[in-house]
mmCIF file of C-alpha atoms and ligand atoms in Angstrom:
data_model
loop_
_atom_site.group_PDB
_atom_site.id
_atom_site.type_symbol
_atom_site.label_atom_id
_atom_site.label_comp_id
_atom_site.label_asym_id
_atom_site.label_seq_id
_atom_site.Cartn_x
_atom_site.Cartn_y
_atom_site.Cartn_z
ATOM 1 C CA MET X 112 62.329 -19.722 99.361
ATOM 2 C CA LEU X 113 65.831 -18.235 99.636
ATOM 3 C CA GLU X 114 66.904 -19.202 96.088
ATOM 4 C CA ARG X 115 63.988 -17.096 94.757
ATOM 5 C CA ILE X 116 65.196 -14.580 96.524
ATOM 6 C CA THR X 117 69.053 -14.599 95.376
ATOM 7 C CA ARG X 118 67.449 -14.944 91.841
ATOM 8 C CA LEU X 119 65.063 -11.792 91.857
ATOM 9 C CA SER X 120 67.574 -9.748 93.559
ATOM 10 C CA GLU X 121 70.042 -10.785 90.873
ATOM 11 C CA GLU X 122 67.561 -9.799 87.761
ATOM 12 C CA ILE X 123 66.637 -6.768 89.833
ATOM 13 C CA ALA X 124 70.891 -6.067 89.618
ATOM 14 C CA ASP X 125 70.716 -6.558 86.273
ATOM 15 C CA PHE X 126 68.260 -4.724 85.263
ATOM 16 C CA GLN X 127 68.864 -1.760 82.838
ATOM 17 C CA SER X 128 66.193 0.375 81.235
ATOM 18 C CA ALA X 129 66.187 4.020 79.451
ATOM 19 C CA ASP X 130 62.659 3.047 78.073
ATOM 20 C CA PRO X 131 59.991 4.767 80.475
ATOM 21 C CA ALA X 132 57.524 1.589 79.362
ATOM 22 C CA ALA X 133 59.566 -0.827 80.196
ATOM 23 C CA ILE X 134 60.783 0.478 83.625
ATOM 24 C CA GLU X 135 57.210 0.994 84.573
ATOM 25 C CA ARG X 136 56.947 -2.641 83.896
ATOM 26 C CA PHE X 137 59.397 -3.734 85.659
ATOM 27 C CA ARG X 138 58.057 -1.366 88.613
ATOM 28 C CA ILE X 139 54.858 -3.622 88.399
ATOM 29 C CA GLN X 140 56.528 -7.017 88.122
ATOM 30 C CA VAL X 141 58.564 -6.357 91.009
ATOM 31 C CA LEU X 142 56.852 -4.195 93.191
ATOM 32 C CA GLY X 143 53.274 -3.763 92.444
ATOM 33 C CA LYS X 144 50.755 -5.325 94.528
ATOM 34 C CA LYS X 145 50.936 -8.759 92.742
ATOM 35 C CA GLY X 146 54.766 -7.822 91.790
ATOM 36 C CA ALA X 147 57.314 -10.666 92.623
ATOM 37 C CA VAL X 148 58.224 -9.070 96.468
ATOM 38 C CA ASN X 149 54.875 -8.926 97.408
ATOM 39 C CA GLU X 150 54.188 -12.802 96.653
ATOM 40 C CA LEU X 151 57.094 -13.768 98.352
ATOM 41 C CA PHE X 152 56.101 -11.828 101.405
ATOM 42 C CA ARG X 153 52.644 -14.013 100.812
ATOM 43 C CA ALA X 154 54.604 -16.821 100.976
ATOM 44 C CA PHE X 155 56.590 -15.435 104.043
ATOM 45 C CA LYS X 156 53.729 -15.943 106.392
ATOM 46 C CA ALA X 157 54.061 -19.961 105.368
ATOM 47 C CA VAL X 158 57.413 -19.852 106.420
ATOM 48 C CA PRO X 159 58.686 -22.078 110.098
ATOM 49 C CA LYS X 160 59.634 -20.242 112.380
ATOM 50 C CA ASP X 161 62.998 -20.923 112.967
ATOM 51 C CA GLN X 162 63.559 -19.919 109.224
ATOM 52 C CA LYS X 163 61.223 -16.673 110.064
ATOM 53 C CA LYS X 164 64.442 -14.120 111.119
ATOM 54 C CA ILE X 165 66.880 -14.618 108.394
ATOM 55 C CA LEU X 166 64.539 -15.214 105.395
ATOM 56 C CA GLY X 167 62.868 -11.746 107.163
ATOM 57 C CA GLN X 168 65.225 -10.017 106.533
ATOM 58 C CA ARG X 169 66.631 -11.449 103.274
ATOM 59 C CA LEU X 170 63.311 -10.145 102.413
ATOM 60 C CA ASN X 171 63.380 -6.668 103.443
ATOM 61 C CA GLU X 172 66.816 -6.417 101.628
ATOM 62 C CA LEU X 173 65.439 -7.256 98.625
ATOM 63 C CA ARG X 174 62.120 -4.899 98.721
ATOM 64 C CA ASP X 175 64.802 -2.112 99.805
ATOM 65 C CA LYS X 176 66.939 -2.935 96.729
ATOM 66 C CA ALA X 177 64.181 -2.935 94.318
ATOM 67 C CA ARG X 178 63.051 0.623 95.516
ATOM 68 C CA GLU X 179 66.609 1.946 95.368
ATOM 69 C CA LYS X 180 66.896 0.488 91.986
ATOM 70 C CA LEU X 181 63.426 2.253 90.533
ATOM 71 C CA VAL X 182 64.197 5.582 91.737
ATOM 72 C CA THR X 183 68.297 5.309 90.110
ATOM 73 C CA LEU X 184 66.236 4.403 86.820
ATOM 74 C CA GLN X 185 64.142 6.833 87.184
ATOM 75 C CA ALA X 186 66.527 9.864 88.274
ATOM 76 C CA ALA X 187 68.628 8.506 85.061
ATOM 77 C CA LEU X 188 65.639 9.220 83.301
ATOM 78 C CA GLU X 189 65.095 12.601 83.985
ATOM 79 C CA ALA X 190 68.399 13.712 83.779
ATOM 80 C CA HIS X 191 68.580 12.287 80.067
ATOM 81 C CA ALA X 192 64.911 14.114 79.187
ATOM 82 C CA VAL X 193 66.812 17.715 80.858
ATOM 83 C CA ASP X 194 69.823 17.102 78.538
ATOM 84 C CA SER X 195 67.800 16.450 75.133
ATOM 85 C CA PRO X 196 64.731 18.066 75.067
ATOM 86 C CA LYS X 197 62.325 16.346 72.671
ATOM 87 C CA ILE X 198 62.294 17.699 68.952
ATOM 88 C CA ASP X 199 59.295 17.562 67.519
ATOM 89 C CA ASP X 200 59.608 19.663 64.329
ATOM 90 C CA LEU X 201 63.093 20.421 63.222
ATOM 91 C CA THR X 202 61.997 23.219 60.432
ATOM 92 C CA LYS X 203 60.467 25.085 63.345
ATOM 93 C CA PRO X 204 61.800 28.808 63.479
ATOM 94 C CA GLY X 205 64.665 28.749 65.953
ATOM 95 C CA ILE X 206 64.360 30.580 69.744
ATOM 96 C CA PRO X 207 65.211 34.172 69.167
ATOM 97 C CA VAL X 208 68.899 35.132 70.987
ATOM 98 C CA CYS X 209 68.544 38.723 72.418
ATOM 99 C CA LEU X 210 71.826 40.426 72.234
ATOM 100 C CA GLY X 211 70.799 43.245 74.375
ATOM 101 C CA SER X 212 72.109 46.515 73.833
ATOM 102 C CA ARG X 213 74.993 48.766 74.944
ATOM 103 C CA HIS X 214 74.322 52.407 76.603
ATOM 104 C CA PRO X 215 74.360 54.928 74.413
ATOM 105 C CA ILE X 216 76.912 57.037 75.900
ATOM 106 C CA SER X 217 79.175 53.774 75.794
ATOM 107 C CA LEU X 218 78.271 53.701 72.345
ATOM 108 C CA VAL X 219 79.384 57.452 71.517
ATOM 109 C CA GLN X 220 82.902 56.872 73.720
ATOM 110 C CA ASN X 221 83.826 53.541 71.695
ATOM 111 C CA GLN X 222 83.245 55.493 68.901
ATOM 112 C CA ILE X 223 85.555 58.147 69.692
ATOM 113 C CA ILE X 224 88.018 55.882 71.050
ATOM 114 C CA ARG X 225 87.908 53.565 67.622
ATOM 115 C CA ILE X 226 88.828 57.301 65.836
ATOM 116 C CA PHE X 227 91.657 58.199 67.748
ATOM 117 C CA SER X 228 93.336 54.622 68.098
ATOM 118 C CA ARG X 229 93.536 55.121 64.407
ATOM 119 C CA MET X 230 96.047 57.945 64.546
ATOM 120 C CA GLY X 231 97.935 56.062 67.515
ATOM 121 C CA PHE X 232 96.268 57.431 70.770
ATOM 122 C CA GLY X 233 95.970 55.148 73.490
ATOM 123 C CA VAL X 234 93.684 55.004 76.539
ATOM 124 C CA ALA X 235 94.322 56.157 80.139
ATOM 125 C CA GLN X 236 92.297 56.901 82.918
ATOM 126 C CA GLY X 237 92.572 58.788 86.298
ATOM 127 C CA PRO X 238 90.056 58.557 89.825
ATOM 128 C CA GLU X 239 86.778 60.786 89.557
ATOM 129 C CA ILE X 240 87.421 61.862 93.054
ATOM 130 C CA GLU X 241 90.644 64.503 92.705
ATOM 131 C CA ASP X 242 93.035 66.484 94.695
ATOM 132 C CA ASP X 243 93.156 70.443 93.859
ATOM 133 C CA TRP X 244 96.786 70.118 92.080
ATOM 134 C CA HIS X 245 95.468 67.720 89.554
ATOM 135 C CA ASN X 246 91.903 69.237 88.609
ATOM 136 C CA PHE X 247 93.359 73.233 89.143
ATOM 137 C CA THR X 248 96.654 74.294 90.244
ATOM 138 C CA ALA X 249 98.779 71.889 87.930
ATOM 139 C CA LEU X 250 96.313 72.831 84.644
ATOM 140 C CA ASN X 251 97.324 76.690 85.570
ATOM 141 C CA LEU X 252 94.088 77.295 87.692
ATOM 142 C CA PRO X 253 96.135 78.957 90.764
ATOM 143 C CA ALA X 254 94.118 79.105 93.840
ATOM 144 C CA HIS X 255 91.761 82.331 93.438
ATOM 145 C CA HIS X 256 91.817 82.002 89.992
ATOM 146 C CA PRO X 257 88.661 83.432 88.733
ATOM 147 C CA ALA X 258 88.208 80.542 86.001
ATOM 148 C CA ARG X 259 87.725 78.303 88.859
ATOM 149 C CA ASP X 260 84.196 79.639 88.975
ATOM 150 C CA MET X 261 83.744 78.119 84.989
ATOM 151 C CA GLN X 262 83.000 74.874 86.974
ATOM 152 C CA ASP X 263 81.056 74.897 90.036
ATOM 153 C CA THR X 264 82.994 71.936 91.979
ATOM 154 C CA PHE X 265 81.457 68.967 94.695
ATOM 155 C CA PHE X 266 84.201 69.597 97.288
ATOM 156 C CA ILE X 267 84.550 66.665 99.254
ATOM 157 C CA GLU X 268 87.162 67.791 102.049
ATOM 158 C CA LYS X 269 88.314 71.169 102.480
ATOM 159 C CA ASN X 270 92.275 71.758 103.004
ATOM 160 C CA PRO X 271 93.520 69.758 101.604
ATOM 161 C CA ASP X 272 90.870 69.606 99.330
ATOM 162 C CA ARG X 273 89.557 66.482 97.850
ATOM 163 C CA LEU X 274 86.419 67.052 95.273
ATOM 164 C CA LEU X 275 84.624 65.413 92.129
ATOM 165 C CA ARG X 276 86.149 65.733 89.195
ATOM 166 C CA THR X 277 84.813 68.653 87.224
ATOM 167 C CA HIS X 278 86.737 67.666 83.741
ATOM 168 C CA THR X 279 88.679 65.069 82.674
ATOM 169 C CA SER X 280 91.981 67.364 82.043
ATOM 170 C CA SER X 281 93.253 66.096 85.069
ATOM 171 C CA VAL X 282 93.793 62.803 83.791
ATOM 172 C CA GLN X 283 96.564 64.951 81.271
ATOM 173 C CA ILE X 284 98.231 65.920 84.447
ATOM 174 C CA ARG X 285 98.268 62.552 85.850
ATOM 175 C CA TYR X 286 99.611 60.889 82.572
ATOM 176 C CA MET X 287 102.514 63.371 82.273
ATOM 177 C CA GLU X 288 103.512 63.164 85.599
ATOM 178 C CA GLN X 289 104.192 59.415 84.878
ATOM 179 C CA HIS X 290 105.178 59.367 81.132
ATOM 180 C CA GLU X 291 107.846 60.287 79.297
ATOM 181 C CA PRO X 292 106.578 62.159 75.767
ATOM 182 C CA PRO X 293 105.780 61.108 73.402
ATOM 183 C CA ILE X 294 102.565 60.755 74.633
ATOM 184 C CA ARG X 295 99.332 60.328 72.850
ATOM 185 C CA ILE X 296 96.246 59.734 74.906
ATOM 186 C CA LEU X 297 92.802 59.644 74.945
ATOM 187 C CA ALA X 298 91.054 59.932 78.685
ATOM 188 C CA PRO X 299 87.239 59.265 78.584
ATOM 189 C CA GLY X 300 85.453 59.546 81.910
ATOM 190 C CA ARG X 301 82.377 60.694 83.946
ATOM 191 C CA VAL X 302 83.314 64.532 85.826
ATOM 192 C CA TYR X 303 80.871 65.960 88.045
ATOM 193 C CA ARG X 304 79.243 69.603 88.387
ATOM 194 C CA ASN X 305 77.115 71.540 90.908
ATOM 195 C CA GLU X 306 75.115 72.329 88.235
ATOM 196 C CA THR X 307 70.711 71.969 87.958
ATOM 197 C CA ILE X 308 69.502 69.020 86.427
ATOM 198 C CA ALA X 309 67.345 70.375 83.796
ATOM 199 C CA ALA X 310 66.891 69.091 79.604
ATOM 200 C CA HIS X 311 70.327 70.416 78.741
ATOM 201 C CA SER X 312 72.761 70.475 81.842
ATOM 202 C CA HIS X 313 73.566 67.590 84.807
ATOM 203 C CA PHE X 314 75.410 67.649 88.041
ATOM 204 C CA GLN X 315 77.055 64.034 86.433
ATOM 205 C CA PHE X 316 78.392 63.602 82.239
ATOM 206 C CA HIS X 317 81.122 62.109 80.325
ATOM 207 C CA GLN X 318 83.776 63.737 78.679
ATOM 208 C CA VAL X 319 86.669 62.873 76.465
ATOM 209 C CA GLU X 320 90.146 64.298 76.587
ATOM 210 C CA GLY X 321 92.932 64.286 74.648
ATOM 211 C CA LEU X 322 96.298 65.122 74.546
ATOM 212 C CA TYR X 323 99.320 64.598 72.433
ATOM 213 C CA VAL X 324 102.877 66.108 73.485
ATOM 214 C CA ASP X 325 105.963 65.591 71.544
ATOM 215 C CA LYS X 326 108.848 67.685 70.205
ATOM 216 C CA GLY X 327 107.499 70.151 67.382
ATOM 217 C CA VAL X 328 103.818 69.451 67.831
ATOM 218 C CA SER X 329 102.010 71.887 65.928
ATOM 219 C CA PHE X 330 98.419 73.808 65.824
ATOM 220 C CA ALA X 331 98.347 72.253 62.364
ATOM 221 C CA ASP X 332 98.757 68.960 63.804
ATOM 222 C CA LEU X 333 95.747 69.839 66.194
ATOM 223 C CA LYS X 334 93.452 71.010 63.258
ATOM 224 C CA GLN X 335 94.623 68.233 60.789
ATOM 225 C CA THR X 336 93.697 65.598 63.732
ATOM 226 C CA LEU X 337 90.332 67.469 64.656
ATOM 227 C CA GLN X 338 89.068 67.502 60.757
ATOM 228 C CA PHE X 339 89.925 63.753 60.810
ATOM 229 C CA PHE X 340 88.027 63.410 63.233
ATOM 230 C CA ALA X 341 84.880 64.789 62.658
ATOM 231 C CA LYS X 342 85.081 63.684 59.109
ATOM 232 C CA SER X 343 85.275 60.415 60.936
ATOM 233 C CA LEU X 344 82.195 60.628 63.401
ATOM 234 C CA PHE X 345 80.051 62.963 61.346
ATOM 235 C CA GLY X 346 80.955 62.391 57.936
ATOM 236 C CA LYS X 347 81.348 66.473 58.338
ATOM 237 C CA SER X 348 84.520 67.958 56.774
ATOM 238 C CA LYS X 349 84.160 71.329 57.159
ATOM 239 C CA ILE X 350 85.209 72.614 60.622
ATOM 240 C CA ARG X 351 86.378 76.134 62.382
ATOM 241 C CA LEU X 352 88.219 77.043 65.339
ATOM 242 C CA ARG X 353 87.142 79.972 66.957
ATOM 243 C CA PRO X 354 89.517 82.069 69.207
ATOM 244 C CA SER X 355 88.348 80.751 72.969
ATOM 245 C CA TYR X 356 90.466 80.726 76.450
ATOM 246 C CA PHE X 357 90.882 78.184 78.837
ATOM 247 C CA PRO X 358 93.343 78.178 81.739
ATOM 248 C CA PHE X 359 95.632 75.009 80.407
ATOM 249 C CA THR X 360 96.120 75.834 76.815
ATOM 250 C CA GLU X 361 97.807 78.737 74.793
ATOM 251 C CA PRO X 362 96.181 80.080 71.895
ATOM 252 C CA SER X 363 92.946 78.318 72.957
ATOM 253 C CA ALA X 364 89.797 77.719 70.398
ATOM 254 C CA GLU X 365 86.302 76.404 70.298
ATOM 255 C CA VAL X 366 85.875 73.598 67.677
ATOM 256 C CA ASP X 367 82.565 74.013 65.473
ATOM 257 C CA VAL X 368 81.560 71.774 62.630
ATOM 258 C CA TYR X 369 79.660 72.889 59.697
ATOM 259 C CA TRP X 370 76.784 70.958 60.112
ATOM 260 C CA GLY X 371 74.774 72.405 57.230
ATOM 261 C CA LEU X 372 71.035 73.906 57.012
ATOM 262 C CA ASN X 373 69.709 71.788 55.138
ATOM 263 C CA SER X 374 66.388 70.629 57.227
ATOM 264 C CA GLU X 375 64.375 72.336 60.188
ATOM 265 C CA ALA X 376 66.109 70.159 62.914
ATOM 266 C CA ASP X 377 69.273 71.671 61.095
ATOM 267 C CA HIS X 378 68.630 75.544 61.842
ATOM 268 C CA ARG X 379 66.980 74.351 65.242
ATOM 269 C CA ILE X 380 69.995 73.148 66.768
ATOM 270 C CA THR X 381 72.553 75.103 64.763
ATOM 271 C CA LYS X 382 70.524 78.131 66.045
ATOM 272 C CA GLY X 383 70.323 78.915 62.308
ATOM 273 C CA THR X 384 73.855 79.643 61.788
ATOM 274 C CA GLY X 385 75.314 76.092 60.250
ATOM 275 C CA TRP X 386 77.814 75.712 62.467
ATOM 276 C CA LEU X 387 77.751 73.189 65.626
ATOM 277 C CA GLU X 388 80.317 73.673 69.141
ATOM 278 C CA ILE X 389 81.908 69.961 69.453
ATOM 279 C CA MET X 390 85.116 70.484 71.917
ATOM 280 C CA GLY X 391 87.583 73.154 73.640
ATOM 281 C CA CYS X 392 91.121 72.475 72.265
ATOM 282 C CA GLY X 393 94.199 74.377 72.032
ATOM 283 C CA MET X 394 98.354 73.933 72.881
ATOM 284 C CA VAL X 395 99.351 72.669 75.968
ATOM 285 C CA ASP X 396 100.031 76.115 78.052
ATOM 286 C CA PRO X 397 104.238 76.102 78.692
ATOM 287 C CA ASN X 398 103.113 76.424 82.691
ATOM 288 C CA VAL X 399 101.359 72.874 82.296
ATOM 289 C CA LEU X 400 104.151 71.416 81.012
ATOM 290 C CA GLU X 401 106.467 72.563 83.138
ATOM 291 C CA ASN X 402 104.576 71.508 86.046
ATOM 292 C CA THR X 403 104.679 67.757 85.080
ATOM 293 C CA ASN X 404 108.743 67.934 84.440
ATOM 294 C CA ILE X 405 108.756 68.075 80.564
ATOM 295 C CA ASP X 406 110.667 71.068 79.282
ATOM 296 C CA PRO X 407 108.553 73.292 77.159
ATOM 297 C CA LYS X 408 111.541 74.638 75.093
ATOM 298 C CA THR X 409 111.917 71.012 73.550
ATOM 299 C CA HIS X 410 108.671 69.774 73.835
ATOM 300 C CA SER X 411 105.144 71.484 72.789
ATOM 301 C CA GLY X 412 101.588 69.658 72.352
ATOM 302 C CA PHE X 413 97.802 70.033 71.748
ATOM 303 C CA ALA X 414 94.968 68.774 74.068
ATOM 304 C CA PHE X 415 91.511 68.879 73.501
ATOM 305 C CA GLY X 416 88.061 68.266 75.734
ATOM 306 C CA MET X 417 84.612 67.204 74.567
ATOM 307 C CA GLY X 418 81.347 66.495 76.587
ATOM 308 C CA ILE X 419 80.095 62.617 75.361
ATOM 309 C CA GLU X 420 76.556 63.505 75.678
ATOM 310 C CA ARG X 421 76.286 66.319 73.623
ATOM 311 C CA ILE X 422 77.780 64.624 70.901
ATOM 312 C CA ALA X 423 75.296 61.488 71.802
ATOM 313 C CA MET X 424 72.607 64.010 71.806
ATOM 314 C CA LEU X 425 73.439 65.297 68.144
ATOM 315 C CA ARG X 426 73.844 61.457 66.493
ATOM 316 C CA TYR X 427 70.821 60.241 67.990
ATOM 317 C CA GLN X 428 68.587 63.473 67.832
ATOM 318 C CA ILE X 429 67.729 62.780 71.697
ATOM 319 C CA ASP X 430 66.573 66.322 73.521
ATOM 320 C CA ASP X 431 66.992 65.474 76.733
ATOM 321 C CA ILE X 432 69.903 64.913 78.785
ATOM 322 C CA ARG X 433 68.410 63.129 81.583
ATOM 323 C CA LEU X 434 67.533 60.340 79.474
ATOM 324 C CA PHE X 435 70.975 58.900 79.660
ATOM 325 C CA PHE X 436 70.790 58.879 83.547
ATOM 326 C CA GLU X 437 67.121 57.121 84.055
ATOM 327 C CA ASN X 438 67.820 53.552 82.506
ATOM 328 C CA ASP X 439 64.613 53.317 81.510
ATOM 329 C CA VAL X 440 65.030 50.651 79.119
ATOM 330 C CA ARG X 441 62.079 51.501 77.132
ATOM 331 C CA PHE X 442 64.852 53.866 76.258
ATOM 332 C CA LEU X 443 68.077 52.023 76.381
ATOM 333 C CA SER X 444 66.575 49.164 74.267
ATOM 334 C CA GLN X 445 66.881 51.377 70.959
ATOM 335 C CA PHE X 446 70.554 51.155 70.983
ATOM 336 C CA ALA X 447 72.046 48.673 69.089
ATOM 337 C CA SER X 448 74.152 46.349 70.722
ATOM 338 C CA GLU X 449 78.554 46.922 69.964
ATOM 339 C CA SER X 450 78.813 44.074 67.220
ATOM 340 C CA GLN X 451 75.854 45.955 65.155
ATOM 341 C CA THR X 452 76.779 49.450 64.890
ATOM 342 C CA PRO X 453 79.229 49.854 61.992
ATOM 343 C CA ILE X 454 82.667 51.199 62.300
ATOM 344 C CA PRO X 455 83.217 55.198 61.281
ATOM 345 C CA LYS X 456 84.493 55.391 57.928
HETATM 346 N N1 DAH K 685 88.531 70.662 80.201
HETATM 347 C C1 DAH K 685 87.496 71.890 79.371
HETATM 348 C C2 DAH K 685 86.010 71.346 80.218
HETATM 349 O O1 DAH K 685 85.722 71.118 80.821
HETATM 350 C C3 DAH K 685 87.262 71.096 77.990
HETATM 351 C C4 DAH K 685 88.715 71.494 77.536
HETATM 352 C C5 DAH K 685 89.102 72.680 76.720
HETATM 353 C C6 DAH K 685 89.744 70.291 77.378
HETATM 354 C C7 DAH K 685 89.664 72.763 75.855
HETATM 355 C C8 DAH K 685 91.100 70.537 76.493
HETATM 356 C C9 DAH K 685 91.321 71.571 75.988
HETATM 357 O O2 DAH K 685 91.893 70.020 76.924
HETATM 358 O O3 DAH K 685 92.364 72.231 75.032
HETATM 359 O O4 DAH K 685 85.126 72.513 79.214
#
C-alpha cells in the first residue's frame, strides 16, 4: 500500500495541464468518488492495526496534496482566461475608445495661449487670494480711488486686506516684481466679483492677461499683436481700438473686432453695429512700472486683458454663462478633446 501511495503522490506532483477537460479528468481519477484516493481509503480498512497509524497519516497527506494541486491548476486556468479573452470573430468591429472631452473654457484658454506663444509669450500664474497691493494699489488704484468701485470685490479679511482677485492684472505686478525686462507673459486664471448670477454675469469667471515690457515698446506693437491675435482666433482681420480708461494703462483702449453683419445672429450679438468688443488694453502706466522698480524712462510696455467666457460664448454660440459652471455632462460632452481641435492658423 505504501508503494501505491508513493506512486500516486508522484503522479499528482508530475501532472500538468492547461486544458480544462484534462484537469477535470484528473480530478475524477484522483479525487472522485471512485477515484484512486477513495479506493485507497477503502483498502485502508483491511490494513493490520499496527500499520494503521503511519499509513493513515500518509493517506491523509496524499488527499491534501491532490486537493491542493487541483486548486493550483484551476487558479492558473482562470488567470489565463483573464489574460487572453477568447476571440471568436476577428472581423468584428473593435470596442471604440472614448476620448472624453475638455471643458470649453480650457479649450479656448489653450487656443489663446497657443496663439501668443507663437509670438514669444510664456505663461505666468498668480494666487487667487490676493492682497490689496497686487490687486489694486500697485496697479495705480490707490485707496478711495473711484475706479475701485468698477469691480465689486469679495473681501476675506480687512486690515490688512485679503481678497479674491477681481482680475488677472495682479499677476502683472507679481511678475514684474520678480523679473527684469524683457517680459512677455500671458496670465490666464479665475477671477471673482460680487455680481448677481444671470445669463451674462457671474461671480466667478476667467480672464487672460497679457504683458509685454521692454525698451521701446510702442502702441503700434500693441495694435499689431492684437490684430494677429484676432485673425488667428476668429479669422477676422479688422480690429479697431476705441479710447477708454483703465487706471493701470495710459493711454487705454477697448478692442473691437469687426464681426460682420451677414446673419441674423451677427446683428444680434453686435447690436446691429457689426463690431464686437473683445478686450481692454493700453500702454502700461509709468506709475505701475515704478511700483515694480522698472524705470519708465528706459522701458515701456503694453498690457491687455480679456474674459475667456465671453470669447467661448462667441465661438461656440453659447447664450448663458451659467452653463460653464454647472458641469452638466450633456453640455460638456459636446466639446471635442484637445487633440481633435484644429490648431488655429
Ligand atoms: N483688468 C481689466 C478688467 O478686469 C482688463 C484689462 C484692461 C487688463 C486693460 C489690462 C488692460 O491689462 O490693459 O476689466
